[in-house]
PDB file of C-alpha atoms in Angstrom:
ATOM      1  CA  MET A   1       2.589   4.304  18.631  1.00 93.00           C
ATOM      2  CA  ILE A   2       0.363   7.189  17.557  1.00 97.00           C
ATOM      3  CA  THR A   3      -3.414   7.092  18.033  1.00 98.00           C
ATOM      4  CA  ILE A   4      -5.667   9.549  16.218  1.00 98.00           C
ATOM      5  CA  ALA A   5      -9.455   9.678  16.483  1.00 96.00           C
ATOM      6  CA  CYS A   6     -12.457  11.610  15.216  1.00 95.00           C
ATOM      7  CA  GLN A   7     -16.032  10.754  16.148  1.00 92.00           C
ATOM      8  CA  ASP A   8     -16.167   6.928  16.218  1.00 94.00           C
ATOM      9  CA  LEU A   9     -13.179   6.390  13.873  1.00 96.00           C
ATOM     10  CA  GLN A  10      -9.893   5.468  15.572  1.00 97.00           C
ATOM     11  CA  VAL A  11      -6.584   4.777  13.840  1.00 98.00           C
ATOM     12  CA  GLU A  12      -3.318   3.492  15.303  1.00 98.00           C
ATOM     13  CA  LEU A  13      -0.155   4.454  13.405  1.00 98.00           C
ATOM     14  CA  CYS A  14       3.505   3.605  13.864  1.00 98.00           C
ATOM     15  CA  ARG A  15       6.556   5.790  13.879  1.00 97.00           C
ATOM     16  CA  PRO A  16       9.243   4.875  11.309  1.00 96.00           C
ATOM     17  CA  GLY A  17      11.062   1.729  12.448  1.00 92.00           C
ATOM     18  CA  GLU A  18       8.768   1.220  15.442  1.00 94.00           C
ATOM     19  CA  TYR A  19       6.795  -1.752  14.099  1.00 96.00           C
ATOM     20  CA  TYR A  20       7.837  -2.448  10.503  1.00 97.00           C
ATOM     21  CA  GLN A  21      11.560  -2.503   9.671  1.00 97.00           C
ATOM     22  CA  GLY A  22      11.551  -4.161   6.252  1.00 97.00           C
ATOM     23  CA  THR A  23      12.745  -2.466   3.076  1.00 98.00           C
ATOM     24  CA  ARG A  24       9.741  -3.030   0.810  1.00 98.00           C
ATOM     25  CA  PHE A  25       6.967  -0.755   2.093  1.00 98.00           C
ATOM     26  CA  ASP A  26       6.975   2.980   2.813  1.00 98.00           C
ATOM     27  CA  HIS A  27       7.973   3.604   6.461  1.00 98.00           C
ATOM     28  CA  ALA A  28       5.789   6.740   6.660  1.00 97.00           C
ATOM     29  CA  GLY A  29       2.334   6.227   8.122  1.00 96.00           C
ATOM     30  CA  VAL A  30       2.529   2.486   8.741  1.00 97.00           C
ATOM     31  CA  PHE A  31      -0.900   1.468  10.037  1.00 98.00           C
ATOM     32  CA  ARG A  32      -1.326  -0.849  13.007  1.00 97.00           C
ATOM     33  CA  ARG A  33      -5.125  -0.877  13.373  1.00 98.00           C
ATOM     34  CA  ILE A  34      -8.269   0.846  12.042  1.00 98.00           C
ATOM     35  CA  GLN A  35     -11.538   0.732  13.986  1.00 97.00           C
ATOM     36  CA  LYS A  36     -14.882   2.428  13.440  1.00 96.00           C
ATOM     37  CA  GLY A  37     -17.839   2.082  15.782  1.00 94.00           C
ATOM     38  CA  GLY A  38     -15.898  -0.578  17.701  1.00 94.00           C
ATOM     39  CA  PHE A  39     -15.469  -2.781  14.602  1.00 96.00           C
ATOM     40  CA  THR A  40     -11.933  -3.554  13.389  1.00 97.00           C
ATOM     41  CA  TYR A  41     -11.478  -2.973   9.657  1.00 98.00           C
ATOM     42  CA  ALA A  42      -7.704  -3.487   9.597  1.00 98.00           C
ATOM     43  CA  ASP A  43      -5.379  -5.398  11.914  1.00 97.00           C
ATOM     44  CA  GLU A  44      -2.644  -8.020  11.733  1.00 96.00           C
ATOM     45  CA  TRP A  45      -3.433 -10.586   9.026  1.00 95.00           C
ATOM     46  CA  PHE A  46      -0.180 -12.582   9.299  1.00 92.00           C
ATOM     47  CA  SER A  47       1.175 -15.061  11.851  1.00 88.00           C
ATOM     48  CA  HIS A  48       4.872 -14.161  11.632  1.00 86.00           C
ATOM     49  CA  GLN A  49       6.145 -11.503  14.034  1.00 88.00           C
ATOM     50  CA  ASP A  50       9.463 -10.661  12.389  1.00 93.00           C
ATOM     51  CA  PRO A  51       9.638  -6.838  12.056  1.00 94.00           C
ATOM     52  CA  PHE A  52      12.059  -7.274   9.128  1.00 95.00           C
ATOM     53  CA  ALA A  53       9.649  -9.436   7.086  1.00 94.00           C
ATOM     54  CA  HIS A  54       8.775  -7.728   3.807  1.00 94.00           C
ATOM     55  CA  ASP A  55       4.989  -7.909   4.422  1.00 93.00           C
ATOM     56  CA  ARG A  56       4.592  -7.280   8.174  1.00 95.00           C
ATOM     57  CA  VAL A  57       2.216  -4.371   7.557  1.00 97.00           C
ATOM     58  CA  CYS A  58      -1.478  -3.707   8.185  1.00 97.00           C
ATOM     59  CA  GLY A  59      -4.235  -1.767   6.465  1.00 97.00           C
ATOM     60  CA  PRO A  60      -3.303   0.721   3.709  1.00 98.00           C
ATOM     61  CA  SER A  61       0.381  -0.115   3.042  1.00 98.00           C
ATOM     62  CA  GLU A  62       2.209   1.778   0.325  1.00 98.00           C
ATOM     63  CA  GLU A  63       5.253   1.080  -1.831  1.00 98.00           C
ATOM     64  CA  PHE A  64       7.192   3.027  -4.445  1.00 98.00           C
ATOM     65  CA  VAL A  65       8.017   0.688  -7.335  1.00 97.00           C
ATOM     66  CA  THR A  66      10.736   2.960  -8.684  1.00 97.00           C
ATOM     67  CA  VAL A  67      14.040   1.157  -7.998  1.00 96.00           C
ATOM     68  CA  ASP A  68      16.563   1.461 -10.851  1.00 91.00           C
ATOM     69  CA  LEU A  69      19.723  -0.634 -10.470  1.00 95.00           C
ATOM     70  CA  ALA A  70      21.203   0.395 -13.832  1.00 90.00           C
ATOM     71  CA  ASP A  71      24.773   1.608 -13.248  1.00 91.00           C
ATOM     72  CA  VAL A  72      24.589   0.654  -9.530  1.00 96.00           C
ATOM     73  CA  PRO A  73      27.647  -1.524  -8.798  1.00 97.00           C
ATOM     74  CA  VAL A  74      27.809  -4.272  -6.202  1.00 97.00           C
ATOM     75  CA  ASP A  75      28.168  -2.592  -2.792  1.00 97.00           C
ATOM     76  CA  GLY A  76      26.800   0.612  -4.334  1.00 97.00           C
ATOM     77  CA  LEU A  77      23.756   2.500  -3.048  1.00 97.00           C
ATOM     78  CA  PHE A  78      20.295   2.867  -4.557  1.00 97.00           C
ATOM     79  CA  CYS A  79      17.214   4.841  -3.517  1.00 97.00           C
ATOM     80  CA  LYS A  80      13.981   3.397  -2.172  1.00 98.00           C
ATOM     81  CA  VAL A  81      11.507   6.236  -1.567  1.00 98.00           C
ATOM     82  CA  GLY A  82      10.032   6.096   1.927  1.00 98.00           C
ATOM     83  CA  VAL A  83      12.869   3.892   3.200  1.00 98.00           C
ATOM     84  CA  GLY A  84      16.256   5.468   2.377  1.00 98.00           C
ATOM     85  CA  LEU A  85      19.448   4.555   0.544  1.00 98.00           C
ATOM     86  CA  LEU A  86      19.902   0.787   0.332  1.00 98.00           C
ATOM     87  CA  ARG A  87      23.088  -1.143  -0.397  1.00 98.00           C
ATOM     88  CA  ARG A  88      23.238  -3.520  -3.364  1.00 98.00           C
ATOM     89  CA  PRO A  89      24.755  -6.748  -1.936  1.00 97.00           C
ATOM     90  CA  ASP A  90      25.411  -8.616  -5.203  1.00 97.00           C
ATOM     91  CA  ALA A  91      24.683  -8.595  -8.931  1.00 96.00           C
ATOM     92  CA  ALA A  92      21.189 -10.105  -8.579  1.00 96.00           C
ATOM     93  CA  PRO A  93      18.221  -8.055  -9.886  1.00 96.00           C
ATOM     94  CA  TYR A  94      16.228  -6.045  -7.374  1.00 97.00           C
ATOM     95  CA  ASP A  95      13.807  -8.213  -5.371  1.00 96.00           C
ATOM     96  CA  TRP A  96      11.157  -6.373  -3.362  1.00 94.00           C
ATOM     97  CA  PHE A  97      10.741  -9.424  -1.085  1.00 95.00           C
ATOM     98  CA  ARG A  98      14.413  -9.257  -0.093  1.00 97.00           C
ATOM     99  CA  LEU A  99      15.750  -7.444   2.966  1.00 98.00           C
ATOM    100  CA  TYR A 100      18.464  -4.931   2.071  1.00 98.00           C
ATOM    101  CA  GLU A 101      20.842  -3.031   4.311  1.00 98.00           C
ATOM    102  CA  ILE A 102      19.687   0.549   4.915  1.00 98.00           C
ATOM    103  CA  ALA A 103      22.973   2.390   4.453  1.00 97.00           C
ATOM    104  CA  HIS A 104      21.469   5.867   4.954  1.00 97.00           C
ATOM    105  CA  PRO A 105      17.987   6.151   6.527  1.00 97.00           C
ATOM    106  CA  GLY A 106      17.623   9.890   5.908  1.00 97.00           C
ATOM    107  CA  ALA A 107      16.018  12.274   8.403  1.00 98.00           C
ATOM    108  CA  TRP A 108      12.505  11.624   9.715  1.00 98.00           C
ATOM    109  CA  THR A 109      10.168  14.122  11.358  1.00 98.00           C
ATOM    110  CA  VAL A 110       6.780  13.110  12.792  1.00 98.00           C
ATOM    111  CA  GLU A 111       4.134  15.465  14.184  1.00 98.00           C
ATOM    112  CA  ALA A 112       0.695  14.464  15.421  1.00 97.00           C
ATOM    113  CA  ASP A 113      -2.415  15.984  16.925  1.00 96.00           C
ATOM    114  CA  ALA A 114      -5.771  14.518  17.932  1.00 96.00           C
ATOM    115  CA  ALA A 115      -6.956  13.737  14.408  1.00 97.00           C
ATOM    116  CA  SER A 116      -3.873  13.708  12.147  1.00 97.00           C
ATOM    117  CA  ALA A 117      -0.273  12.572  11.843  1.00 98.00           C
ATOM    118  CA  ARG A 118       2.297  14.162   9.531  1.00 98.00           C
ATOM    119  CA  TYR A 119       5.440  12.356   8.398  1.00 98.00           C
ATOM    120  CA  LYS A 120       8.360  14.037   6.627  1.00 98.00           C
ATOM    121  CA  HIS A 121      11.343  12.182   5.178  1.00 98.00           C
ATOM    122  CA  VAL A 122      14.349  14.039   3.804  1.00 98.00           C
ATOM    123  CA  LEU A 123      17.017  12.082   1.939  1.00 98.00           C
ATOM    124  CA  GLU A 124      19.553  14.764   1.108  1.00 96.00           C
ATOM    125  CA  GLY A 125      20.323  15.008  -2.577  1.00 96.00           C
ATOM    126  CA  TRP A 126      17.461  12.683  -3.459  1.00 98.00           C
ATOM    127  CA  TYR A 127      14.025  13.807  -2.289  1.00 98.00           C
ATOM    128  CA  THR A 128      11.744  15.384   0.276  1.00 98.00           C
ATOM    129  CA  TYR A 129       8.657  13.282   0.967  1.00 98.00           C
ATOM    130  CA  GLU A 130       5.653  14.274   3.102  1.00 98.00           C
ATOM    131  CA  LYS A 131       2.706  12.079   4.028  1.00 98.00           C
ATOM    132  CA  THR A 132      -0.289  13.097   6.131  1.00 98.00           C
ATOM    133  CA  VAL A 133      -2.885  10.738   7.587  1.00 98.00           C
ATOM    134  CA  ARG A 134      -5.953  12.743   8.577  1.00 97.00           C
ATOM    135  CA  LEU A 135      -9.420  11.949   9.902  1.00 97.00           C
ATOM    136  CA  THR A 136     -12.083  14.314   8.587  1.00 94.00           C
ATOM    137  CA  ASP A 137     -15.135  15.720  10.362  1.00 90.00           C
ATOM    138  CA  ALA A 138     -17.245  13.602   8.002  1.00 88.00           C
ATOM    139  CA  GLY A 139     -15.739  10.467   9.555  1.00 89.00           C
ATOM    140  CA  HIS A 140     -13.449   9.620   6.623  1.00 95.00           C
ATOM    141  CA  LEU A 141      -9.750   8.801   6.506  1.00 98.00           C
ATOM    142  CA  GLU A 142      -7.542  10.721   4.072  1.00 98.00           C
ATOM    143  CA  ILE A 143      -3.933   9.988   3.109  1.00 98.00           C
ATOM    144  CA  GLY A 144      -2.176  12.897   1.414  1.00 98.00           C
ATOM    145  CA  HIS A 145       1.271  12.836  -0.225  1.00 98.00           C
ATOM    146  CA  ARG A 146       3.823  15.292  -1.587  1.00 98.00           C
ATOM    147  CA  LEU A 147       7.051  14.115  -3.221  1.00 98.00           C
ATOM    148  CA  GLN A 148       9.748  16.610  -4.271  1.00 98.00           C
ATOM    149  CA  TRP A 149      12.405  14.901  -6.395  1.00 98.00           C
ATOM    150  CA  GLU A 150      15.957  16.312  -6.233  1.00 97.00           C
ATOM    151  CA  ALA A 151      18.319  13.731  -7.786  1.00 96.00           C
ATOM    152  CA  SER A 152      19.703  14.238 -11.298  1.00 94.00           C
ATOM    153  CA  ARG A 153      18.547  10.782 -12.386  1.00 93.00           C
ATOM    154  CA  PRO A 154      14.771  10.902 -13.126  1.00 96.00           C
ATOM    155  CA  LEU A 155      12.357   8.939 -10.954  1.00 97.00           C
ATOM    156  CA  LYS A 156      10.100   6.673 -12.965  1.00 97.00           C
ATOM    157  CA  GLY A 157       7.803   3.821 -12.048  1.00 97.00           C
ATOM    158  CA  PHE A 158       4.707   3.357  -9.919  1.00 98.00           C
ATOM    159  CA  HIS A 159       3.246   3.971  -6.481  1.00 98.00           C
ATOM    160  CA  TYR A 160       0.651   1.563  -5.129  1.00 98.00           C
ATOM    161  CA  ASN A 161      -1.264   0.816  -1.938  1.00 97.00           C
ATOM    162  CA  HIS A 162      -1.685  -2.835  -0.939  1.00 97.00           C
ATOM    163  CA  HIS A 163      -4.881  -2.388   1.179  1.00 97.00           C
ATOM    164  CA  PHE A 164      -4.776  -5.158   3.779  1.00 98.00           C
ATOM    165  CA  PHE A 165      -8.325  -4.995   5.225  1.00 98.00           C
ATOM    166  CA  THR A 166      -9.229  -7.793   7.664  1.00 97.00           C
ATOM    167  CA  PHE A 167     -12.908  -7.057   8.487  1.00 97.00           C
ATOM    168  CA  GLY A 168     -12.853  -8.377  12.035  1.00 96.00           C
ATOM    169  CA  GLY A 169     -10.756 -11.417  11.105  1.00 95.00           C
ATOM    170  CA  ALA A 170     -13.369 -12.932   8.759  1.00 96.00           C
ATOM    171  CA  GLU A 171     -11.939 -15.423   6.277  1.00 94.00           C
ATOM    172  CA  VAL A 172     -12.209 -14.510   2.591  1.00 95.00           C
ATOM    173  CA  GLY A 173     -15.157 -16.201   0.907  1.00 94.00           C
ATOM    174  CA  PRO A 174     -18.552 -15.513  -0.692  1.00 95.00           C
ATOM    175  CA  ARG A 175     -19.382 -12.735   1.811  1.00 96.00           C
ATOM    176  CA  ARG A 176     -16.351 -10.715   0.639  1.00 96.00           C
ATOM    177  CA  ARG A 177     -17.648  -8.350  -2.060  1.00 96.00           C
ATOM    178  CA  ILE A 178     -15.561  -6.178  -4.392  1.00 98.00           C
ATOM    179  CA  THR A 179     -17.134  -3.654  -6.781  1.00 98.00           C
ATOM    180  CA  PHE A 180     -15.811  -1.069  -9.247  1.00 98.00           C
ATOM    181  CA  PRO A 181     -17.447   1.912 -10.974  1.00 97.00           C
ATOM    182  CA  PHE A 182     -16.390   0.291 -14.262  1.00 97.00           C
ATOM    183  CA  GLN A 183     -16.408  -3.085 -16.006  1.00 97.00           C
ATOM    184  CA  PRO A 184     -13.181  -4.896 -15.059  1.00 97.00           C
ATOM    185  CA  ALA A 185     -11.023  -6.950 -17.392  1.00 97.00           C
ATOM    186  CA  GLY A 186      -7.815  -8.893 -16.821  1.00 97.00           C
ATOM    187  CA  HIS A 187      -6.096 -12.269 -16.796  1.00 97.00           C
ATOM    188  CA  TRP A 188      -5.861 -14.655 -13.852  1.00 96.00           C
ATOM    189  CA  ARG A 189      -2.433 -16.116 -13.100  1.00 94.00           C
ATOM    190  CA  ASP A 190      -3.937 -19.593 -12.859  1.00 92.00           C
ATOM    191  CA  SER A 191      -7.261 -21.356 -13.317  1.00 91.00           C
ATOM    192  CA  TYR A 192      -9.298 -20.772 -10.142  1.00 91.00           C
ATOM    193  CA  ASP A 193     -12.647 -22.337  -9.262  1.00 87.00           C
ATOM    194  CA  ASN A 194     -13.451 -20.013  -6.333  1.00 90.00           C
ATOM    195  CA  VAL A 195     -13.116 -16.478  -7.751  1.00 94.00           C
ATOM    196  CA  ALA A 196     -14.173 -14.710 -10.966  1.00 96.00           C
ATOM    197  CA  LEU A 197     -14.658 -11.289 -12.516  1.00 97.00           C
ATOM    198  CA  THR A 198     -18.233  -9.975 -12.762  1.00 97.00           C
ATOM    199  CA  ASP A 199     -19.669  -7.092 -14.812  1.00 96.00           C
ATOM    200  CA  CYS A 200     -18.755  -4.688 -12.014  1.00 96.00           C
ATOM    201  CA  GLY A 201     -16.383  -6.432  -9.629  1.00 97.00           C
ATOM    202  CA  ILE A 202     -14.866  -9.626  -8.242  1.00 97.00           C
ATOM    203  CA  ALA A 203     -16.907 -12.421  -6.668  1.00 96.00           C
ATOM    204  CA  PHE A 204     -15.862 -15.393  -4.553  1.00 95.00           C
ATOM    205  CA  SER A 205     -17.880 -18.591  -4.963  1.00 92.00           C
ATOM    206  CA  GLY A 206     -16.106 -20.354  -2.099  1.00 86.00           C
ATOM    207  CA  PRO A 207     -13.475 -19.810   0.592  1.00 85.00           C
ATOM    208  CA  ILE A 208      -9.797 -19.611  -0.226  1.00 81.00           C
ATOM    209  CA  VAL A 209      -8.671 -22.664   1.718  1.00 75.00           C
ATOM    210  CA  LYS A 210      -7.247 -25.268  -0.627  1.00 67.00           C
ATOM    211  CA  THR A 211      -5.927 -22.531  -2.925  1.00 67.00           C
ATOM    212  CA  PRO A 212      -3.253 -20.645  -0.899  1.00 80.00           C
ATOM    213  CA  SER A 213      -3.743 -17.444  -2.910  1.00 89.00           C
ATOM    214  CA  VAL A 214      -5.259 -15.998  -6.092  1.00 94.00           C
ATOM    215  CA  TYR A 215      -3.688 -13.347  -8.301  1.00 96.00           C
ATOM    216  CA  MET A 216      -4.443 -11.058 -11.234  1.00 97.00           C
ATOM    217  CA  GLY A 217      -1.733  -8.614 -12.285  1.00 97.00           C
ATOM    218  CA  ASP A 218      -3.408  -6.585 -15.034  1.00 97.00           C
ATOM    219  CA  LEU A 219      -6.903  -5.632 -13.863  1.00 98.00           C
ATOM    220  CA  GLN A 220      -8.165  -2.573 -15.785  1.00 97.00           C
ATOM    221  CA  ASN A 221     -11.257  -0.757 -16.933  1.00 97.00           C
ATOM    222  CA  SER A 222     -12.354  -2.575 -20.100  1.00 94.00           C
ATOM    223  CA  GLN A 223     -13.747   0.615 -21.637  1.00 94.00           C
ATOM    224  CA  GLY A 224     -11.263   3.397 -20.942  1.00 93.00           C
ATOM    225  CA  PRO A 225      -8.943   4.903 -18.308  1.00 95.00           C
ATOM    226  CA  THR A 226      -8.962   3.103 -14.964  1.00 97.00           C
ATOM    227  CA  PRO A 227     -10.028   5.325 -12.029  1.00 97.00           C
ATOM    228  CA  TYR A 228      -8.586   4.891  -8.551  1.00 97.00           C
ATOM    229  CA  ALA A 229     -11.920   3.726  -7.135  1.00 98.00           C
ATOM    230  CA  PHE A 230     -13.367   0.569  -5.602  1.00 98.00           C
ATOM    231  CA  THR A 231     -15.468  -0.747  -2.730  1.00 98.00           C
ATOM    232  CA  ILE A 232     -14.594  -3.836  -0.717  1.00 98.00           C
ATOM    233  CA  GLY A 233     -16.906  -5.295   1.896  1.00 96.00           C
ATOM    234  CA  GLU A 234     -17.656  -8.212   4.191  1.00 97.00           C
ATOM    235  CA  GLY A 235     -21.319  -8.737   5.014  1.00 92.00           C
ATOM    236  CA  ALA A 236     -22.811  -5.405   6.076  1.00 93.00           C
ATOM    237  CA  ARG A 237     -19.395  -3.706   6.410  1.00 96.00           C
ATOM    238  CA  ARG A 238     -17.597  -2.029   3.537  1.00 97.00           C
ATOM    239  CA  VAL A 239     -14.762   0.361   2.698  1.00 98.00           C
ATOM    240  CA  THR A 240     -15.042   2.710  -0.290  1.00 98.00           C
ATOM    241  CA  VAL A 241     -11.732   4.009  -1.637  1.00 98.00           C
ATOM    242  CA  LYS A 242     -11.186   6.876  -4.057  1.00 98.00           C
ATOM    243  CA  GLY A 243      -7.849   8.280  -5.228  1.00 97.00           C
ATOM    244  CA  SER A 244      -7.104  11.634  -6.814  1.00 96.00           C
ATOM    245  CA  GLN A 245      -5.228  10.127  -9.785  1.00 95.00           C
ATOM    246  CA  SER A 246      -6.171   7.553 -12.393  1.00 94.00           C
ATOM    247  CA  VAL A 247      -4.085   4.371 -12.439  1.00 97.00           C
ATOM    248  CA  ASP A 248      -2.236   2.324 -15.032  1.00 97.00           C
ATOM    249  CA  HIS A 249      -3.589  -0.985 -13.736  1.00 98.00           C
ATOM    250  CA  ILE A 250      -4.676  -2.756 -10.557  1.00 98.00           C
ATOM    251  CA  VAL A 251      -3.114  -5.865  -9.035  1.00 98.00           C
ATOM    252  CA  PHE A 252      -5.494  -8.177  -7.173  1.00 98.00           C
ATOM    253  CA  TRP A 253      -4.099 -10.635  -4.620  1.00 97.00           C
ATOM    254  CA  SER A 254      -5.934 -12.649  -1.996  1.00 96.00           C
ATOM    255  CA  ASN A 255      -5.221 -15.351   0.547  1.00 94.00           C
ATOM    256  CA  PRO A 256      -7.609 -16.760   3.204  1.00 93.00           C
ATOM    257  CA  ARG A 257      -7.131 -13.699   5.464  1.00 94.00           C
ATOM    258  CA  VAL A 258      -7.184 -10.691   3.116  1.00 96.00           C
ATOM    259  CA  ALA A 259      -8.374  -9.721  -0.370  1.00 97.00           C
ATOM    260  CA  CYS A 260      -6.198  -6.865  -1.618  1.00 97.00           C
ATOM    261  CA  LEU A 261      -6.610  -4.402  -4.455  1.00 98.00           C
ATOM    262  CA  GLU A 262      -3.369  -2.624  -5.385  1.00 98.00           C
ATOM    263  CA  PRO A 263      -3.904   0.377  -7.721  1.00 98.00           C
ATOM    264  CA  TYR A 264      -0.659   1.223  -9.572  1.00 98.00           C
ATOM    265  CA  MET A 265      -0.336   4.980 -10.103  1.00 97.00           C
ATOM    266  CA  PRO A 266       2.378   6.112 -12.578  1.00 97.00           C
ATOM    267  CA  ILE A 267       5.198   8.329 -11.300  1.00 97.00           C
ATOM    268  CA  GLU A 268       7.642  10.246 -13.485  1.00 97.00           C
ATOM    269  CA  LEU A 269       9.655  13.120 -12.010  1.00 98.00           C
ATOM    270  CA  ALA A 270      12.755  14.998 -13.170  1.00 97.00           C
ATOM    271  CA  ALA A 271      15.052  16.924 -10.854  1.00 97.00           C
ATOM    272  CA  GLY A 272      13.189  19.826  -9.226  1.00 96.00           C
ATOM    273  CA  GLN A 273       9.726  18.474  -9.996  1.00 98.00           C
ATOM    274  CA  GLU A 274       7.125  17.469  -7.434  1.00 97.00           C
ATOM    275  CA  MET A 275       3.765  15.726  -7.381  1.00 97.00           C
ATOM    276  CA  THR A 276       0.901  15.496  -4.929  1.00 98.00           C
ATOM    277  CA  TRP A 277      -1.842  12.877  -4.620  1.00 98.00           C
ATOM    278  CA  SER A 278      -4.318  11.542  -2.089  1.00 98.00           C
ATOM    279  CA  GLN A 279      -6.737   8.750  -1.228  1.00 97.00           C
ATOM    280  CA  ILE A 280      -9.983   8.959   0.758  1.00 98.00           C
ATOM    281  CA  TYR A 281     -11.466   6.024   2.675  1.00 98.00           C
ATOM    282  CA  ARG A 282     -15.130   5.808   3.780  1.00 97.00           C
ATOM    283  CA  PHE A 283     -15.945   3.103   6.337  1.00 96.00           C
ATOM    284  CA  GLU A 284     -19.596   2.074   6.327  1.00 90.00           C
TER     285      GLU A 284
END
């Protein structure tokens, strides 16, 4: 475990394979806990303790939605950025909830100091990926990324961050507030009587108890490009998030323990190309 701190902000991070061993989420910079001023903003939100479970992650948890199984035969290998080369076990379509064999994990390097941790993942012939989690003198958390693509087949898809914030273990209900710097629009997966879009956010009218979860897969700015920006809070506590890139859409998913906004940022890289991006988190 790696602990970094600056002023009253303390973050616990995991080394690759130390806590989460699934094949869905990025193994670089897996968060274990985020605390500021003694209050816990992110911690375990689940009851299962299987390190191979697809969602045994905390806080800002990232995934590359870029898997392409075209021309990958059964028992062949495919790339999952941030995880390695995975083996295709059968002819079924890719399922991000499924656990796949990691045939080649690549080479990991991790360096840390008092206020930052730097992860580097090299999958020879495929990519070089660097991720830095840094605490700033202003008391903010910053996640920076650099992805250098090397394979002949282009990389295309999305990168998103699931944002599992627990706010001291409070259950999701009317005190959970979500706001955007734009007017949101989208379609709910089902008819819900406890959550609705507002002119500038998402509001809960009751706790998520009888409804196991709520979901919207196409949340966007109703009046133009969708910025990577939102604030989520519980009572007097809140987290403001801002990304360096605009997004294609935002997925919203909530159960009784967490309300998650997942901004989907487009990725398209040819061999030899690279991209950089970052997110900044303010805890108030």
